[in-house]
Amino acid sequence: MKHIFQKGTDITAPVLVLFHGTGGTERDLLPLAQAISPTSSVLSVKGNVLENGMPRFFRRLAEGIFDEEDLIFRTKELYDFLDQAAVEHGFDRNNLVAIGYSNGANIAGSLLFHYPDALRGAILHHPMVPRRGIQLPDLSGIPIFIGAGQNDPICSPQETEELQKLLSEAGSTVAVHWEQAGHQLTRSEVEAAGTWFKTNLV
Ligand code: MLT
């Protein structure tokens, strides 16, 4: 998969794996990595799917309606890519923390829904429930931050609460940060994610 790898100054710090939103690129979230853990190595990935020219991490049938078969296929493709990238770039495969926004948060959520060892933790900005009706792996010891907007028209507060419940029931410790905002990513949400990261992952 197309990606950027930047080696950090502290190779023991979690490696931040970045997943952009629909229409974004692997450059979009680099400033977030700098804000959250400036000494970390960074692997920033570009989605392999195009929707009317806009990069994404999996196909959707309509706004908010995912192509489940493609979601499962792309989640496995990404999981395998993380294994390969760890060998290629020489980072610790077991020390990855995802930062995803919107469609990127949804693919990070899907990694958590399908694999017990894909990630050591995750910061999900405005995620949805990636799949329903499946048994989640054991996620105990995997802390997750969810940033959500009270007025988000794409990820409703009810869906955020449903996601929090599913991840908590799988054993994860989930922190939800609410903004009086919509789907956009605000500076105060990023600051809250940074504070959470320092408490839970360093
Ligand atoms: C998705 O398709 O993953 C969600 O609707 C978020 C987005 O608009 O990308």
PDB file of C-alpha atoms and ligand atoms in Angstrom:
ATOM      1  CA  MET A   1       0.000   0.000   0.000  1.00  0.00           C
ATOM      2  CA  LYS A   2       1.186   3.555  -0.675  1.00  0.00           C
ATOM      3  CA  HIS A   3       2.556   5.013   2.546  1.00  0.00           C
ATOM      4  CA  ILE A   4       5.026   7.306   4.255  1.00  0.00           C
ATOM      5  CA  PHE A   5       7.343   6.029   6.965  1.00  0.00           C
ATOM      6  CA  GLN A   6       9.180   8.488   9.200  1.00  0.00           C
ATOM      7  CA  LYS A   7      11.560   7.040  11.745  1.00  0.00           C
ATOM      8  CA  GLY A   8      11.193   8.655  15.171  1.00  0.00           C
ATOM      9  CA  THR A   9      13.871   9.689  17.653  1.00  0.00           C
ATOM     10  CA  ASP A  10      12.523   7.274  20.292  1.00  0.00           C
ATOM     11  CA  ILE A  11      12.279   3.776  18.871  1.00  0.00           C
ATOM     12  CA  THR A  12      10.662   2.479  22.081  1.00  0.00           C
ATOM     13  CA  ALA A  13       7.696   4.891  21.741  1.00  0.00           C
ATOM     14  CA  PRO A  14       4.534   3.537  20.106  1.00  0.00           C
ATOM     15  CA  VAL A  15       4.618   3.688  16.292  1.00  0.00           C
ATOM     16  CA  LEU A  16       1.731   5.886  15.156  1.00  0.00           C
ATOM     17  CA  VAL A  17      -0.203   4.451  12.205  1.00  0.00           C
ATOM     18  CA  LEU A  18      -2.247   7.102  10.425  1.00  0.00           C
ATOM     19  CA  PHE A  19      -5.431   6.594   8.398  1.00  0.00           C
ATOM     20  CA  HIS A  20      -6.936   9.601   6.590  1.00  0.00           C
ATOM     21  CA  GLY A  21     -10.592  10.395   5.910  1.00  0.00           C
ATOM     22  CA  THR A  22     -12.441  10.008   2.573  1.00  0.00           C
ATOM     23  CA  GLY A  23     -10.745  12.074  -0.132  1.00  0.00           C
ATOM     24  CA  GLY A  24      -7.585  12.476   1.928  1.00  0.00           C
ATOM     25  CA  THR A  25      -4.010  11.353   1.467  1.00  0.00           C
ATOM     26  CA  GLU A  26      -1.210   9.889   3.525  1.00  0.00           C
ATOM     27  CA  ARG A  27       0.014  13.436   4.249  1.00  0.00           C
ATOM     28  CA  ASP A  28      -3.172  14.678   5.966  1.00  0.00           C
ATOM     29  CA  LEU A  29      -2.691  13.400   9.510  1.00  0.00           C
ATOM     30  CA  LEU A  30       1.084  13.944   9.803  1.00  0.00           C
ATOM     31  CA  PRO A  31       0.496  17.091  11.938  1.00  0.00           C
ATOM     32  CA  LEU A  32      -1.625  15.002  14.348  1.00  0.00           C
ATOM     33  CA  ALA A  33       1.246  12.558  14.872  1.00  0.00           C
ATOM     34  CA  GLN A  34       3.522  15.499  15.629  1.00  0.00           C
ATOM     35  CA  ALA A  35       0.976  16.885  18.137  1.00  0.00           C
ATOM     36  CA  ILE A  36       0.358  13.572  19.879  1.00  0.00           C
ATOM     37  CA  SER A  37       3.789  11.954  20.099  1.00  0.00           C
ATOM     38  CA  PRO A  38       6.568  13.944  18.369  1.00  0.00           C
ATOM     39  CA  THR A  39       9.275  11.360  19.126  1.00  0.00           C
ATOM     40  CA  SER A  40       7.339   8.396  17.660  1.00  0.00           C
ATOM     41  CA  SER A  41       7.972   6.737  14.341  1.00  0.00           C
ATOM     42  CA  VAL A  42       5.066   7.287  11.956  1.00  0.00           C
ATOM     43  CA  LEU A  43       3.561   5.022   9.314  1.00  0.00           C
ATOM     44  CA  SER A  44       0.941   6.892   7.334  1.00  0.00           C
ATOM     45  CA  VAL A  45      -1.083   4.835   4.883  1.00  0.00           C
ATOM     46  CA  LYS A  46      -3.140   5.812   1.822  1.00  0.00           C
ATOM     47  CA  GLY A  47      -6.421   4.015   1.243  1.00  0.00           C
ATOM     48  CA  ASN A  48      -6.413   1.572  -1.702  1.00  0.00           C
ATOM     49  CA  VAL A  49      -9.985   2.255  -2.857  1.00  0.00           C
ATOM     50  CA  LEU A  50     -11.106   5.157  -5.045  1.00  0.00           C
ATOM     51  CA  GLU A  51     -14.641   6.590  -4.892  1.00  0.00           C
ATOM     52  CA  ASN A  52     -15.066   9.125  -7.709  1.00  0.00           C
ATOM     53  CA  GLY A  53     -11.364   9.845  -7.457  1.00  0.00           C
ATOM     54  CA  MET A  54     -11.396  10.097  -3.656  1.00  0.00           C
ATOM     55  CA  PRO A  55      -9.121   7.692  -1.757  1.00  0.00           C
ATOM     56  CA  ARG A  56     -10.789   5.537   0.929  1.00  0.00           C
ATOM     57  CA  PHE A  57      -9.904   2.418   2.898  1.00  0.00           C
ATOM     58  CA  PHE A  58     -12.921   0.337   1.764  1.00  0.00           C
ATOM     59  CA  ARG A  59     -15.943   0.631  -0.507  1.00  0.00           C
ATOM     60  CA  ARG A  60     -19.350   1.859   0.580  1.00  0.00           C
ATOM     61  CA  LEU A  61     -22.718   1.402  -1.070  1.00  0.00           C
ATOM     62  CA  ALA A  62     -23.997   4.783   0.130  1.00  0.00           C
ATOM     63  CA  GLU A  63     -23.176   7.319   2.820  1.00  0.00           C
ATOM     64  CA  GLY A  64     -22.895   5.317   6.041  1.00  0.00           C
ATOM     65  CA  ILE A  65     -23.676   1.969   4.336  1.00  0.00           C
ATOM     66  CA  PHE A  66     -20.559  -0.132   4.014  1.00  0.00           C
ATOM     67  CA  ASP A  67     -19.755  -2.831   1.456  1.00  0.00           C
ATOM     68  CA  GLU A  68     -19.149  -5.489   4.086  1.00  0.00           C
ATOM     69  CA  GLU A  69     -17.369  -7.943   1.797  1.00  0.00           C
ATOM     70  CA  ASP A  70     -14.916  -5.253   0.699  1.00  0.00           C
ATOM     71  CA  LEU A  71     -14.502  -4.045   4.311  1.00  0.00           C
ATOM     72  CA  ILE A  72     -13.427  -7.552   5.388  1.00  0.00           C
ATOM     73  CA  PHE A  73     -11.094  -7.924   2.382  1.00  0.00           C
ATOM     74  CA  ARG A  74      -9.493  -4.488   2.899  1.00  0.00           C
ATOM     75  CA  THR A  75      -9.106  -5.046   6.644  1.00  0.00           C
ATOM     76  CA  LYS A  76      -7.130  -8.235   5.978  1.00  0.00           C
ATOM     77  CA  GLU A  77      -5.110  -6.499   3.259  1.00  0.00           C
ATOM     78  CA  LEU A  78      -4.205  -3.738   5.730  1.00  0.00           C
ATOM     79  CA  TYR A  79      -3.420  -6.205   8.520  1.00  0.00           C
ATOM     80  CA  ASP A  80      -1.020  -8.054   6.186  1.00  0.00           C
ATOM     81  CA  PHE A  81       0.481  -4.756   5.057  1.00  0.00           C
ATOM     82  CA  LEU A  82       1.268  -3.833   8.697  1.00  0.00           C
ATOM     83  CA  ASP A  83       3.169  -7.124   9.068  1.00  0.00           C
ATOM     84  CA  GLN A  84       5.152  -6.446   5.875  1.00  0.00           C
ATOM     85  CA  ALA A  85       5.834  -2.790   6.732  1.00  0.00           C
ATOM     86  CA  ALA A  86       7.251  -3.794  10.144  1.00  0.00           C
ATOM     87  CA  VAL A  87       9.806  -6.014   8.380  1.00  0.00           C
ATOM     88  CA  GLU A  88      10.547  -3.488   5.620  1.00  0.00           C
ATOM     89  CA  HIS A  89      11.046  -0.517   7.973  1.00  0.00           C
ATOM     90  CA  GLY A  90      12.296  -2.389  11.033  1.00  0.00           C
ATOM     91  CA  PHE A  91       9.732  -1.272  13.627  1.00  0.00           C
ATOM     92  CA  ASP A  92       8.095  -3.245  16.434  1.00  0.00           C
ATOM     93  CA  ARG A  93       4.904  -4.808  14.999  1.00  0.00           C
ATOM     94  CA  ASN A  94       3.505  -5.174  18.509  1.00  0.00           C
ATOM     95  CA  ASN A  95       3.746  -1.491  19.396  1.00  0.00           C
ATOM     96  CA  LEU A  96       1.337   0.152  16.932  1.00  0.00           C
ATOM     97  CA  VAL A  97      -1.184   2.825  17.900  1.00  0.00           C
ATOM     98  CA  ALA A  98      -3.625   3.873  15.188  1.00  0.00           C
ATOM     99  CA  ILE A  99      -4.839   7.417  14.645  1.00  0.00           C
ATOM    100  CA  GLY A 100      -7.744   7.515  12.224  1.00  0.00           C
ATOM    101  CA  TYR A 101     -10.259  10.122  11.148  1.00  0.00           C
ATOM    102  CA  SER A 102     -13.706   9.306   9.727  1.00  0.00           C
ATOM    103  CA  ASN A 103     -13.223   6.587   7.069  1.00  0.00           C
ATOM    104  CA  GLY A 104      -9.722   6.068   8.505  1.00  0.00           C
ATOM    105  CA  ALA A 105     -11.179   5.658  12.006  1.00  0.00           C
ATOM    106  CA  ASN A 106     -13.606   3.113  10.553  1.00  0.00           C
ATOM    107  CA  ILE A 107     -10.859   0.942   9.067  1.00  0.00           C
ATOM    108  CA  ALA A 108      -8.899   1.180  12.351  1.00  0.00           C
ATOM    109  CA  GLY A 109     -12.104   0.140  14.144  1.00  0.00           C
ATOM    110  CA  SER A 110     -12.444  -2.764  11.729  1.00  0.00           C
ATOM    111  CA  LEU A 111      -8.875  -3.922  12.531  1.00  0.00           C
ATOM    112  CA  LEU A 112      -9.911  -3.973  16.211  1.00  0.00           C
ATOM    113  CA  PHE A 113     -13.176  -5.802  15.421  1.00  0.00           C
ATOM    114  CA  HIS A 114     -11.364  -8.568  13.514  1.00  0.00           C
ATOM    115  CA  TYR A 115      -7.920  -9.079  15.067  1.00  0.00           C
ATOM    116  CA  PRO A 116      -6.846  -9.270  18.739  1.00  0.00           C
ATOM    117  CA  ASP A 117      -3.258  -8.227  17.997  1.00  0.00           C
ATOM    118  CA  ALA A 118      -3.501  -5.672  15.183  1.00  0.00           C
ATOM    119  CA  LEU A 119      -3.031  -2.626  17.416  1.00  0.00           C
ATOM    120  CA  ARG A 120      -1.781  -1.797  20.912  1.00  0.00           C
ATOM    121  CA  GLY A 121      -4.171   1.132  21.162  1.00  0.00           C
ATOM    122  CA  ALA A 122      -6.210   3.464  18.975  1.00  0.00           C
ATOM    123  CA  ILE A 123      -7.321   7.067  18.646  1.00  0.00           C
ATOM    124  CA  LEU A 124     -10.523   7.087  16.616  1.00  0.00           C
ATOM    125  CA  HIS A 125     -11.754  10.506  15.507  1.00  0.00           C
ATOM    126  CA  HIS A 126     -15.453  10.320  14.533  1.00  0.00           C
ATOM    127  CA  PRO A 127     -15.732   6.562  13.994  1.00  0.00           C
ATOM    128  CA  MET A 128     -18.836   4.499  13.206  1.00  0.00           C
ATOM    129  CA  VAL A 129     -19.650   0.883  14.092  1.00  0.00           C
ATOM    130  CA  PRO A 130     -17.762  -0.955  11.304  1.00  0.00           C
ATOM    131  CA  ARG A 131     -19.781  -4.214  11.477  1.00  0.00           C
ATOM    132  CA  ARG A 132     -22.659  -5.602  13.518  1.00  0.00           C
ATOM    133  CA  GLY A 133     -23.534  -9.111  14.636  1.00  0.00           C
ATOM    134  CA  ILE A 134     -20.020 -10.502  15.007  1.00  0.00           C
ATOM    135  CA  GLN A 135     -18.072 -11.693  18.009  1.00  0.00           C
ATOM    136  CA  LEU A 136     -15.208  -9.286  18.724  1.00  0.00           C
ATOM    137  CA  PRO A 137     -11.767 -10.599  19.719  1.00  0.00           C
ATOM    138  CA  ASP A 138     -10.494 -10.149  23.268  1.00  0.00           C
ATOM    139  CA  LEU A 139      -9.401  -6.506  23.417  1.00  0.00           C
ATOM    140  CA  SER A 140      -8.358  -6.408  27.062  1.00  0.00           C
ATOM    141  CA  GLY A 141      -5.324  -4.218  27.612  1.00  0.00           C
ATOM    142  CA  ILE A 142      -6.027  -2.198  24.441  1.00  0.00           C
ATOM    143  CA  PRO A 143      -6.959   1.400  25.326  1.00  0.00           C
ATOM    144  CA  ILE A 144      -9.142   3.286  22.841  1.00  0.00           C
ATOM    145  CA  PHE A 145      -9.925   7.004  22.571  1.00  0.00           C
ATOM    146  CA  ILE A 146     -13.042   8.027  20.654  1.00  0.00           C
ATOM    147  CA  GLY A 147     -13.517  11.649  19.627  1.00  0.00           C
ATOM    148  CA  ALA A 148     -17.122  12.466  18.750  1.00  0.00           C
ATOM    149  CA  GLY A 149     -19.336  15.440  17.925  1.00  0.00           C
ATOM    150  CA  GLN A 150     -22.704  16.002  19.626  1.00  0.00           C
ATOM    151  CA  ASN A 151     -24.013  17.251  16.280  1.00  0.00           C
ATOM    152  CA  ASP A 152     -22.166  14.910  13.948  1.00  0.00           C
ATOM    153  CA  PRO A 153     -24.575  14.106  11.061  1.00  0.00           C
ATOM    154  CA  ILE A 154     -22.448  11.128   9.906  1.00  0.00           C
ATOM    155  CA  CYS A 155     -21.686   9.440  13.251  1.00  0.00           C
ATOM    156  CA  SER A 156     -24.672   9.976  15.529  1.00  0.00           C
ATOM    157  CA  PRO A 157     -24.168  10.125  19.324  1.00  0.00           C
ATOM    158  CA  GLN A 158     -26.177   6.860  19.554  1.00  0.00           C
ATOM    159  CA  GLU A 159     -23.765   5.131  17.191  1.00  0.00           C
ATOM    160  CA  THR A 160     -20.784   6.443  19.182  1.00  0.00           C
ATOM    161  CA  GLU A 161     -22.331   4.992  22.351  1.00  0.00           C
ATOM    162  CA  GLU A 162     -22.993   1.674  20.590  1.00  0.00           C
ATOM    163  CA  LEU A 163     -19.350   1.510  19.489  1.00  0.00           C
ATOM    164  CA  GLN A 164     -18.136   2.336  22.985  1.00  0.00           C
ATOM    165  CA  LYS A 165     -20.327  -0.455  24.402  1.00  0.00           C
ATOM    166  CA  LEU A 166     -19.129  -3.074  21.874  1.00  0.00           C
ATOM    167  CA  LEU A 167     -15.447  -2.251  22.439  1.00  0.00           C
ATOM    168  CA  SER A 168     -15.867  -2.155  26.246  1.00  0.00           C
ATOM    169  CA  GLU A 169     -17.662  -5.501  26.230  1.00  0.00           C
ATOM    170  CA  ALA A 170     -14.672  -6.919  24.310  1.00  0.00           C
ATOM    171  CA  GLY A 171     -12.433  -5.833  27.209  1.00  0.00           C
ATOM    172  CA  SER A 172     -11.035  -2.533  25.980  1.00  0.00           C
ATOM    173  CA  THR A 173     -10.849   0.584  28.155  1.00  0.00           C
ATOM    174  CA  VAL A 174     -12.664   3.189  26.090  1.00  0.00           C
ATOM    175  CA  ALA A 175     -12.591   6.953  26.670  1.00  0.00           C
ATOM    176  CA  VAL A 176     -15.121   9.042  24.761  1.00  0.00           C
ATOM    177  CA  HIS A 177     -14.415  12.741  24.303  1.00  0.00           C
ATOM    178  CA  TRP A 178     -17.395  14.835  23.196  1.00  0.00           C
ATOM    179  CA  GLU A 179     -17.173  18.081  21.248  1.00  0.00           C
ATOM    180  CA  GLN A 180     -20.006  20.553  20.725  1.00  0.00           C
ATOM    181  CA  ALA A 181     -19.396  20.204  17.007  1.00  0.00           C
ATOM    182  CA  GLY A 182     -20.156  18.158  13.915  1.00  0.00           C
ATOM    183  CA  HIS A 183     -18.013  15.741  11.910  1.00  0.00           C
ATOM    184  CA  GLN A 184     -14.981  18.034  11.671  1.00  0.00           C
ATOM    185  CA  LEU A 185     -11.834  17.412  13.650  1.00  0.00           C
ATOM    186  CA  THR A 186     -11.209  20.276  16.071  1.00  0.00           C
ATOM    187  CA  ARG A 187      -8.000  21.396  17.738  1.00  0.00           C
ATOM    188  CA  SER A 188      -9.448  20.751  21.204  1.00  0.00           C
ATOM    189  CA  GLU A 189     -10.294  17.156  20.228  1.00  0.00           C
ATOM    190  CA  VAL A 190      -6.687  16.595  19.106  1.00  0.00           C
ATOM    191  CA  GLU A 191      -5.440  18.111  22.389  1.00  0.00           C
ATOM    192  CA  ALA A 192      -7.705  15.763  24.345  1.00  0.00           C
ATOM    193  CA  ALA A 193      -6.344  12.810  22.351  1.00  0.00           C
ATOM    194  CA  GLY A 194      -2.800  13.934  23.168  1.00  0.00           C
ATOM    195  CA  THR A 195      -3.525  14.117  26.892  1.00  0.00           C
ATOM    196  CA  TRP A 196      -5.212  10.688  26.754  1.00  0.00           C
ATOM    197  CA  PHE A 197      -2.207   9.216  24.879  1.00  0.00           C
ATOM    198  CA  LYS A 198       0.248  10.451  27.537  1.00  0.00           C
ATOM    199  CA  THR A 199      -1.851   8.895  30.309  1.00  0.00           C
ATOM    200  CA  ASN A 200      -2.626   5.589  28.622  1.00  0.00           C
ATOM    201  CA  LEU A 201       0.226   4.722  26.269  1.00  0.00           C
ATOM    202  CA  VAL A 202       3.494   6.170  27.499  1.00  0.00           C
TER     203      VAL A 202
HETATM  204  C1  MLT B   1     -17.316   6.072   5.844  1.00  0.00           C
HETATM  205  O1  MLT B   1     -17.774   5.902   4.730  1.00  0.00           O
HETATM  206  O2  MLT B   1     -16.334   5.472   6.282  1.00  0.00           O
HETATM  207  C2  MLT B   1     -18.009   7.060   6.702  1.00  0.00           C
HETATM  208  O3  MLT B   1     -19.213   7.417   6.155  1.00  0.00           O
HETATM  209  C3  MLT B   1     -17.171   8.251   6.951  1.00  0.00           C
HETATM  210  C4  MLT B   1     -16.827   8.952   5.687  1.00  0.00           C
HETATM  211  O4  MLT B   1     -17.588   9.794   5.227  1.00  0.00           O
HETATM  212  O5  MLT B   1     -15.793   8.666   5.145  1.00  0.00           O
END
